[in-house]
Coordinates of C-alpha atoms in Angstrom, one line a residue:
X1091 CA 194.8 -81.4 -22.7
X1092 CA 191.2 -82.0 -23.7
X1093 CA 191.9 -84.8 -26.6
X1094 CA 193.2 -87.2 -23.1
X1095 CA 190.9 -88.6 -20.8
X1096 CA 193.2 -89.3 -18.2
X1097 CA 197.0 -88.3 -17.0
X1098 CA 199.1 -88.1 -20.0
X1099 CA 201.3 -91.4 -19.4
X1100 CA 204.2 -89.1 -20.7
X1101 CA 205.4 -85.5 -21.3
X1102 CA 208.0 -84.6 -23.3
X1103 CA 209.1 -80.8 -23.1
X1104 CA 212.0 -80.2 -25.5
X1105 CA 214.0 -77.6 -26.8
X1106 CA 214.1 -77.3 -30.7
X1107 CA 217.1 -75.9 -31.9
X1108 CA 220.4 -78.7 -31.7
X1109 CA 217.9 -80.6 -29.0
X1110 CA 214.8 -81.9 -31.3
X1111 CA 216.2 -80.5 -34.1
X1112 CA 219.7 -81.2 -35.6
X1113 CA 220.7 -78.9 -38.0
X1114 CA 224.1 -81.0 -39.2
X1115 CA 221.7 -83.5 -39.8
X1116 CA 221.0 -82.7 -43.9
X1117 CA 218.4 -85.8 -43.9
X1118 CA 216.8 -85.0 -40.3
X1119 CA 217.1 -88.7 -39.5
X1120 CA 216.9 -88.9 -35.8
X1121 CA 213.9 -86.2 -36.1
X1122 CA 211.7 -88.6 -38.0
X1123 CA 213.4 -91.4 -35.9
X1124 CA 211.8 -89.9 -33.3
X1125 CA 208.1 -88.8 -35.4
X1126 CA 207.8 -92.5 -35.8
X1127 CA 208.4 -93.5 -32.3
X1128 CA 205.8 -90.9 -30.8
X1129 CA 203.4 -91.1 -33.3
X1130 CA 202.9 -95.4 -33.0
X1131 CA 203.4 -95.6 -28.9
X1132 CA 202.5 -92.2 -27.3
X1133 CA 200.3 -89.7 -29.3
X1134 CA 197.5 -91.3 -28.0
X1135 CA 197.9 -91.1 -24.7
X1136 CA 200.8 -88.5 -24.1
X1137 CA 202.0 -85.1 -24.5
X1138 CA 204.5 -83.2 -26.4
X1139 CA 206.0 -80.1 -25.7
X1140 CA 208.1 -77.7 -27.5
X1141 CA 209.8 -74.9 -26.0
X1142 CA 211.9 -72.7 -27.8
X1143 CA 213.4 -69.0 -27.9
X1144 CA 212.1 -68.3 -31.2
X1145 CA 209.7 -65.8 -31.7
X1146 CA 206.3 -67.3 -33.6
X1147 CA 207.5 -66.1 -36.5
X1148 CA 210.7 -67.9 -36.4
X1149 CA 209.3 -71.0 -35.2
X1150 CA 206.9 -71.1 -37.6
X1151 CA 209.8 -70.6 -40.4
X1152 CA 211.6 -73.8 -38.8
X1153 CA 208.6 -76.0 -39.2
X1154 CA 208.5 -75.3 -42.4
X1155 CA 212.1 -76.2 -43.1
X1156 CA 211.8 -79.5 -41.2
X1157 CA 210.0 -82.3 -41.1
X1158 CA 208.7 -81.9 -37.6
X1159 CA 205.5 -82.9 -35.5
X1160 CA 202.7 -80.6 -34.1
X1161 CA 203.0 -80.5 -30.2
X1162 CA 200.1 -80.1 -28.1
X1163 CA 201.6 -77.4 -26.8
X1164 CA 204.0 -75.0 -28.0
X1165 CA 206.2 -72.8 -25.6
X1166 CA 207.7 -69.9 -27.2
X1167 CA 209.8 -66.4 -26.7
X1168 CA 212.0 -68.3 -23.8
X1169 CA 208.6 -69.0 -21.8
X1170 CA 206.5 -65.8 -22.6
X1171 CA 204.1 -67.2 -25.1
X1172 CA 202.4 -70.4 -24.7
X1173 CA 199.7 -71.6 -27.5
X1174 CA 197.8 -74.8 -27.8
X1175 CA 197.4 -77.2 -30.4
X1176 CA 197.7 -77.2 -34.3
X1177 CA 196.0 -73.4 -34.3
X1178 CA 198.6 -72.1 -31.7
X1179 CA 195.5 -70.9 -29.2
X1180 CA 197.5 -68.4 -26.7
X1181 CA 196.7 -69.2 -23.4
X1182 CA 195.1 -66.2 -22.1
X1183 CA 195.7 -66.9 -18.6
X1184 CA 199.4 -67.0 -19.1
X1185 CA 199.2 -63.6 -20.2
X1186 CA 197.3 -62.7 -17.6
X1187 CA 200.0 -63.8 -15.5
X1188 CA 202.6 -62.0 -17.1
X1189 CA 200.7 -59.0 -17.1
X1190 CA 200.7 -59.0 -13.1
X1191 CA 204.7 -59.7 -13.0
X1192 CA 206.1 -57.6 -15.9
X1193 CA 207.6 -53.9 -16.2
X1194 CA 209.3 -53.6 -19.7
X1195 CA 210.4 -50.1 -18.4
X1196 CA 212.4 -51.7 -15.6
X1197 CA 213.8 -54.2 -18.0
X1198 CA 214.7 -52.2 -20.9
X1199 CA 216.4 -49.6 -17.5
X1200 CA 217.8 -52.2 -15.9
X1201 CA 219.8 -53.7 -19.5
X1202 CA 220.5 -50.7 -20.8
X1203 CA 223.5 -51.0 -17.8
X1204 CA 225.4 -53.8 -20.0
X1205 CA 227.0 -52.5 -23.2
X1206 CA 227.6 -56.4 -23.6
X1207 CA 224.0 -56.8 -24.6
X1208 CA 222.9 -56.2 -28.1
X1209 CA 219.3 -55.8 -29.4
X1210 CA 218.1 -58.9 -31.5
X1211 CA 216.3 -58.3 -34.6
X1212 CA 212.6 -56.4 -34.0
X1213 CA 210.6 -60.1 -34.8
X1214 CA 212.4 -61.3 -32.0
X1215 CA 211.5 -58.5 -29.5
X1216 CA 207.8 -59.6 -28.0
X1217 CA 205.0 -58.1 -25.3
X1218 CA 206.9 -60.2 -22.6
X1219 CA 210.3 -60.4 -24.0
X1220 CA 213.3 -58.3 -24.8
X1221 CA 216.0 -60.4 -26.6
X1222 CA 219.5 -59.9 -26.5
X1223 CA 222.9 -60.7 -28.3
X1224 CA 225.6 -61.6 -25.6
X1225 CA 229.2 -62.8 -26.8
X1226 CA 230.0 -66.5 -25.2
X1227 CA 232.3 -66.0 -22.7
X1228 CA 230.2 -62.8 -20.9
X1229 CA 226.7 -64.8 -20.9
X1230 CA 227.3 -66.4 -17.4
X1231 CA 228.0 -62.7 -15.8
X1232 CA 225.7 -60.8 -17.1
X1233 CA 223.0 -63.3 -16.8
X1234 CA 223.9 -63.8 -13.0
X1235 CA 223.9 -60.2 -12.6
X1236 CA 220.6 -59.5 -14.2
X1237 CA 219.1 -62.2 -12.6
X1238 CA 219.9 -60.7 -9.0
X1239 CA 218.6 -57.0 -10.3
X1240 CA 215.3 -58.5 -11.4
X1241 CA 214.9 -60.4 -7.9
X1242 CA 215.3 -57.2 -6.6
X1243 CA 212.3 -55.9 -8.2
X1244 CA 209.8 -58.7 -7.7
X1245 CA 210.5 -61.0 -10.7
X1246 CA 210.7 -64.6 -10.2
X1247 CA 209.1 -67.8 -11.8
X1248 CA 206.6 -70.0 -10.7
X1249 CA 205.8 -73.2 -11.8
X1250 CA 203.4 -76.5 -11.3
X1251 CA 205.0 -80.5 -10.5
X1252 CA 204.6 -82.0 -13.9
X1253 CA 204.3 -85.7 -13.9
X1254 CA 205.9 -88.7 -16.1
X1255 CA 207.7 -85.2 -17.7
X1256 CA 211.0 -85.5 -20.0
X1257 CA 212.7 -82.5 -20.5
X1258 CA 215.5 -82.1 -23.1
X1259 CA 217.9 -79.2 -23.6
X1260 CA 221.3 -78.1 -25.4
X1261 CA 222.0 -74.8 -23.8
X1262 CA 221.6 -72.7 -20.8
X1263 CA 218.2 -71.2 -21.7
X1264 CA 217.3 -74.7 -20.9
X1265 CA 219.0 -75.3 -17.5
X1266 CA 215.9 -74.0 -15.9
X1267 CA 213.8 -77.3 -17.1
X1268 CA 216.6 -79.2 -14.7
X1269 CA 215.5 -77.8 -11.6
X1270 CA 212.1 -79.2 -11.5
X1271 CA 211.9 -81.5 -8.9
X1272 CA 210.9 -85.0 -10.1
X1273 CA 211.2 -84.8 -13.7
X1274 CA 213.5 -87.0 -15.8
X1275 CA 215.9 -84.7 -17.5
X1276 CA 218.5 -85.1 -20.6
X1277 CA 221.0 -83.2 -22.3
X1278 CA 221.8 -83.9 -26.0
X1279 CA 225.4 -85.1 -26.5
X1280 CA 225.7 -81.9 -28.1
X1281 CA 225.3 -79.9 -25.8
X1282 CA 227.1 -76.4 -25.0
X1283 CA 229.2 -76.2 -22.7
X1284 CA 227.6 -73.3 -20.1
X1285 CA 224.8 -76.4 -19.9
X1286 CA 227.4 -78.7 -19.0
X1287 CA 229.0 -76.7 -16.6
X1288 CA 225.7 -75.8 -15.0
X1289 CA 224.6 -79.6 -14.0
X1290 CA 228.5 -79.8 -12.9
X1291 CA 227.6 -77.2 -10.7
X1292 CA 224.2 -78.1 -9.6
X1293 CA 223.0 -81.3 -10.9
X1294 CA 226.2 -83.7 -11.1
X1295 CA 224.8 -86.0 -8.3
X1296 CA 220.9 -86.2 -9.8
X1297 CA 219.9 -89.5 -11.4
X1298 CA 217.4 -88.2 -13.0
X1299 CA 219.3 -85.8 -15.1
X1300 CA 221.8 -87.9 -17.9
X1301 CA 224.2 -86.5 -20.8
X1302 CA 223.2 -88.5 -23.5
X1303 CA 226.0 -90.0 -26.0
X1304 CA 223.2 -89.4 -29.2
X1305 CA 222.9 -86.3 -30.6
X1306 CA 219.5 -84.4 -30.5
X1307 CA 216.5 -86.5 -31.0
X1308 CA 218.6 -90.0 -31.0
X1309 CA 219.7 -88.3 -27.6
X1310 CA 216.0 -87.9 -26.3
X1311 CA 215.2 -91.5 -27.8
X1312 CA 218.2 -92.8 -25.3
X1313 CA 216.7 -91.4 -22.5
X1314 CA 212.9 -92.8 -22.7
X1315 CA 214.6 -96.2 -23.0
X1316 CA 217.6 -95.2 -20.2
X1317 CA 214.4 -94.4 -17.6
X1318 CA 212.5 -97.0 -18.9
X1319 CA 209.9 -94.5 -20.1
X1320 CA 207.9 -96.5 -22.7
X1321 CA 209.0 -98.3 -26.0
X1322 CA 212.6 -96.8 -27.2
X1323 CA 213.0 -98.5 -30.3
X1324 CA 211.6 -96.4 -33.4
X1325 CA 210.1 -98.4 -35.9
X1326 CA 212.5 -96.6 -38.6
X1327 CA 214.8 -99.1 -36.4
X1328 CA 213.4 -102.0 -37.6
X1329 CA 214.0 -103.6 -41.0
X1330 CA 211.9 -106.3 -40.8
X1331 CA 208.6 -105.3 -39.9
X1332 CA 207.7 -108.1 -38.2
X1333 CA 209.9 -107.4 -35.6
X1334 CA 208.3 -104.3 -35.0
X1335 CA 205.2 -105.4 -32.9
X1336 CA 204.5 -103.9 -29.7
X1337 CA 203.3 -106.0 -26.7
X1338 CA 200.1 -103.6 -26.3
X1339 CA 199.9 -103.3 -30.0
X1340 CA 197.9 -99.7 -31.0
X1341 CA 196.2 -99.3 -34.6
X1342 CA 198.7 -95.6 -34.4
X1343 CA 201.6 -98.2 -34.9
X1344 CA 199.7 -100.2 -37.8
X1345 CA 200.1 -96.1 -39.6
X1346 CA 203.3 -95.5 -39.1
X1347 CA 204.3 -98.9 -40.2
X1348 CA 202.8 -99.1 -43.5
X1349 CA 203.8 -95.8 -45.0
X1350 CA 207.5 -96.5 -43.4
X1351 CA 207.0 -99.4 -45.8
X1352 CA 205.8 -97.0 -48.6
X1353 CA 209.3 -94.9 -47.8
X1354 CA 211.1 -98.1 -48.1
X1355 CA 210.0 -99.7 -51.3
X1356 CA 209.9 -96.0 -53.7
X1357 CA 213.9 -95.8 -52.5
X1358 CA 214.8 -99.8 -53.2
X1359 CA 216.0 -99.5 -49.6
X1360 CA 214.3 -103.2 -49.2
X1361 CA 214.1 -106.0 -51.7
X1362 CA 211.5 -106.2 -54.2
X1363 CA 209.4 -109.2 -53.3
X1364 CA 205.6 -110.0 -54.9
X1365 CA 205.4 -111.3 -50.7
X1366 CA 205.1 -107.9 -49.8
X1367 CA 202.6 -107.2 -52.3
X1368 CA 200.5 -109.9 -51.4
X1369 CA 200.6 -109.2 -47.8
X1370 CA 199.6 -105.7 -48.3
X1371 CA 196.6 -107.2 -50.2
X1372 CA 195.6 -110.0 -47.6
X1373 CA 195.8 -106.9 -44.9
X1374 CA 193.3 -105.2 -46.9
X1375 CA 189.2 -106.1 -47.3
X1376 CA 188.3 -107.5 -51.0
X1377 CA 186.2 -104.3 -50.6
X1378 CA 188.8 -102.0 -49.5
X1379 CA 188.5 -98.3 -51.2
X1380 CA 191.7 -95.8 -51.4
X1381 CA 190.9 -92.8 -51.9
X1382 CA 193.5 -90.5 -53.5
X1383 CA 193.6 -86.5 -52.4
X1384 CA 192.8 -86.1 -56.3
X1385 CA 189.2 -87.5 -55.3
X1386 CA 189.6 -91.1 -57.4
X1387 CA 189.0 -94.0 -56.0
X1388 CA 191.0 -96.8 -55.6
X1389 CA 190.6 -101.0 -55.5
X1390 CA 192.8 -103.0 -53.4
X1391 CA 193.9 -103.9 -56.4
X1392 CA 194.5 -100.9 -58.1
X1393 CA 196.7 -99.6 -54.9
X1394 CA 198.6 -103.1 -55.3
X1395 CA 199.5 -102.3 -59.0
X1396 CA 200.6 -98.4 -58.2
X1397 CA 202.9 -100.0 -55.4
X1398 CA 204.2 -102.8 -58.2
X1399 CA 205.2 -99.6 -60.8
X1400 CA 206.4 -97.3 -58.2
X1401 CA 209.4 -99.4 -56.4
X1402 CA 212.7 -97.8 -56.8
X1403 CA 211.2 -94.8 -58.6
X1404 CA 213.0 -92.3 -55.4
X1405 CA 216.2 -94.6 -55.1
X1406 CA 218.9 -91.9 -54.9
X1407 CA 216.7 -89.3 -54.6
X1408 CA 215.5 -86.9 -51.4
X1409 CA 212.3 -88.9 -50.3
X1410 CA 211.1 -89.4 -46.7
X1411 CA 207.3 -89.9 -45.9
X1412 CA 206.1 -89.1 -42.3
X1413 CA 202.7 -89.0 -40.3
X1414 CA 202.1 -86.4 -37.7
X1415 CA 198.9 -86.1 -35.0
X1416 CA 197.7 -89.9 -35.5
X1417 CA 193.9 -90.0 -33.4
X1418 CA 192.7 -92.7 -32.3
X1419 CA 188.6 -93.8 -31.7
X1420 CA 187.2 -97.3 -31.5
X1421 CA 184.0 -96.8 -32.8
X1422 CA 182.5 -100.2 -32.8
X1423 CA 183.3 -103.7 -31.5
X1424 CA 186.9 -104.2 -33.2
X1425 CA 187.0 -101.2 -35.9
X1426 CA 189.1 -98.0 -35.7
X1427 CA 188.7 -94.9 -36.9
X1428 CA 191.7 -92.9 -37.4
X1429 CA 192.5 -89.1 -38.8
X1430 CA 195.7 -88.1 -39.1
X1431 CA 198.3 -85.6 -41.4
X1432 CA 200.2 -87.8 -44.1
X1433 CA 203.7 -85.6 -45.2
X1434 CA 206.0 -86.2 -47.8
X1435 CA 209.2 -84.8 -49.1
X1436 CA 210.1 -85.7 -52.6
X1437 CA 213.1 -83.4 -54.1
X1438 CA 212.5 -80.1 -53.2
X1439 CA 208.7 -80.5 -52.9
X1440 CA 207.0 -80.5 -49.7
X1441 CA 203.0 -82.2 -50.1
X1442 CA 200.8 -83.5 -47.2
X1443 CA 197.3 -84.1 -46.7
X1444 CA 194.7 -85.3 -44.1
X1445 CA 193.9 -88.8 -44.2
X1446 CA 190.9 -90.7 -42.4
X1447 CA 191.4 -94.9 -42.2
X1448 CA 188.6 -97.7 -40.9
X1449 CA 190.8 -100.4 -39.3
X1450 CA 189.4 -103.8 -38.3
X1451 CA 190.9 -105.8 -35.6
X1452 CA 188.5 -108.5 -35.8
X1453 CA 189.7 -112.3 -36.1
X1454 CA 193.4 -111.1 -36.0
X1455 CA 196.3 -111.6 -33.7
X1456 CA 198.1 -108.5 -32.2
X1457 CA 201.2 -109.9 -34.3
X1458 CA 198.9 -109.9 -37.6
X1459 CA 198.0 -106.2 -37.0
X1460 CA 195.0 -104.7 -38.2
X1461 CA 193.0 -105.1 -41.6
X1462 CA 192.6 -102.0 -43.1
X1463 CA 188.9 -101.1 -44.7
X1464 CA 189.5 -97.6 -46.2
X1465 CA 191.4 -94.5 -46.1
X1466 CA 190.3 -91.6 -47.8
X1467 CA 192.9 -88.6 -48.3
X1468 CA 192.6 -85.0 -48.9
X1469 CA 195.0 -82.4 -49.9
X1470 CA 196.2 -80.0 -47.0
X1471 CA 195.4 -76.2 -48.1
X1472 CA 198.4 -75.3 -49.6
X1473 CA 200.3 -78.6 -49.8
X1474 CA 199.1 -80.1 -53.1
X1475 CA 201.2 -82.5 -55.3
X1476 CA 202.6 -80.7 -58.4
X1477 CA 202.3 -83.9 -59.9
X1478 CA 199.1 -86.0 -58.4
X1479 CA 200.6 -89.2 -60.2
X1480 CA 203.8 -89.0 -57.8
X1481 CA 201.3 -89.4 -54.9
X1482 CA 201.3 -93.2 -53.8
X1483 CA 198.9 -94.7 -51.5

């Protein structure tokens, strides 16, 4: 990807449905356990990958419904659409590709031998892709027999070695993502059984494949730390933030930090203390400006006072706060510059916008963290606050 300058340290390629994202999971927990974990250790210097069945339009529907991350690179229609980046540019050269290896004509002839197959819903039929209901128990046959019949005809998949790669999968549309040679592979506790018996089949004896005892993205979180990947622990799995301080400590973590603290305090999930207050305010420059997505500007000591009214005001209530594509730059000796999407759910309201923060690291230990200078948010098109007053920080 362009926005690294070296080898991604890590790649994560997951599944979305039951792997990254748990639908039993009403409060999508171990997804923002996970947002917080990638976005303060490896957005900077890693990739993330989705790969999913849905069509665009259903994968766009489900990010909508949860609170999840942009990728760098999104994988869609079980492999036959790949786009880039928060505008989803197609890669052109994958379709080129495609072009060269595809005959709809044969595959429409060739399924329309199985009476067991049933067309999906037109959204979910595609250029590259025909789509297919299959009852449980005949999957395994008539994908074994298809798969031979394509062969036949000149279909077959090619691939590149990915490097420091995790992939992560519930089902056996993912069993593919196993076979690459080298790559660190998990499935979610959850997952199906045809998975299951596929690595019993063919993978049982490979290290680098696990079956994690967390579900979905608490399963993928056991796996960095089970192949000593990078940092494991979220920081939504630290109550005490000063436990929370990385080694190799990254001005991404300093972001996620403080509005996991902003999370905290509205729900009275943490004791009210002034000490919290007044660190805050000794974090900050006397000259610090805040400025709200409304356009007014903010003292130090005005923010101090918001946060001083607003603790406990979401106790009981739906409220999670998130941040999603943290950047990094260093743009002078000891100061940050940093741009990033700020999210909030609050009831049944969804509201983000695009914050940019100057963070000094001058005259401070990596325990102390960095002092912030200013941060200046502005609504995302379409994802105003109903009520700007409800907007903290």
């Amino acid at each position: 990807m362009d926005r690294l300058n070296s080898s991604a340290r890590l790649m994560i390629v997951s599944d979305l449905d039951h792997t990254m994202v748990d639908h039993h999971d009403p409060e999508n927990l171990s997804l923002l356990r996970f947002n917080a974990l990638w976005e303060a250790y490896y957005r900077h210097d890693s990739l993330l990958v989705f790969s999913t069945g849905r069509s665009p339009t259903l994968y766009k529907e489900l990010r909508k419904e949860k609170p999840m991350l942009t990728p760098d690179i999104t994988i869609m229609s079980v492999g036959t659409e790949i786009t880039y980046g928060t505008s989803m540019v197609p890669d052109e050269g994958w379709v080129e590709v495609l072009n060269k290896k595809w005959d709809r004509n044969i595959v429409t002839e060739e399924t329309s031998k199985f009476p067991e197959l049933k067309l999906q819903a037109e959204t979910e039929q595609r250029p590259h892709k025909v789509s297919f209901y299959v009852q449980k128990d005949k999957a395994q046959e008539v994908m074994k027999a298809l798969s031979e019949k394509f062969v036949k005809h000149g279909f077959k998949t090619e691939g590149k070695l990915p490097q420091n790669t995790l992939v992560c999968g519930d089902s056996g549309n993912d069993a593919e993502l196993f076979t690459i040679p080298e790559v660190h592979g998990v499935m979610v506790s959850n997952a199906q059984e045809e998975l299951l018996q596929w690595h019993a089949e063919n993978a049982k004896n490979n290290p680098k494949v696990i079956h994690a005892t967390e579900r979905c993205a608490a399963g993928i979180i056991q796996a960095i730390g089970h192949f000593n990947l990078g940092p494991s622990k979220s920081p939504r799995d630290v109550m005490d933030s000063s436990d929370s301080v990385p080694e190799n400590f990254e001005p991404g973590h300093d972001i996620v930090r403080f509005f996991l603290f902003l999370e905290r305090w509205r729900r009275a999930e943490m004791e009210y203390s002034e000490l919290y207050l007044a660190g805050l305010k000794a974090l900050s420059f006397p000259s610090s400006v805040f400025v709200h997505p409304s356009g007014i500007e903010q003292s130090i000591l005005d923010c101090t006072n918001v946060l001083r009214r607003s603790y406990g005001d979401k106790q009981g209530k739906r409220y999670r706060v998130w941040v999603d594509q943290v950047t990094t730059t260093e743009i002078g000796s000891n100061i940050w510059l940093l741009k990033f999407n700020k999210w909030e759910i609050s009831g049944d309201e969804r509201r983000g916008c695009v914050a940019t923060v100057l963070l000094s690291s001058e005259d401070l230990s990596p325990s102390e963290g960095f002092t912030w200078v200013h941060m200046h948010q502005t609504w995302l098109d379409g994802a105003g606050a109903k009520d700007h007053t409800d907007w903290v920080c």
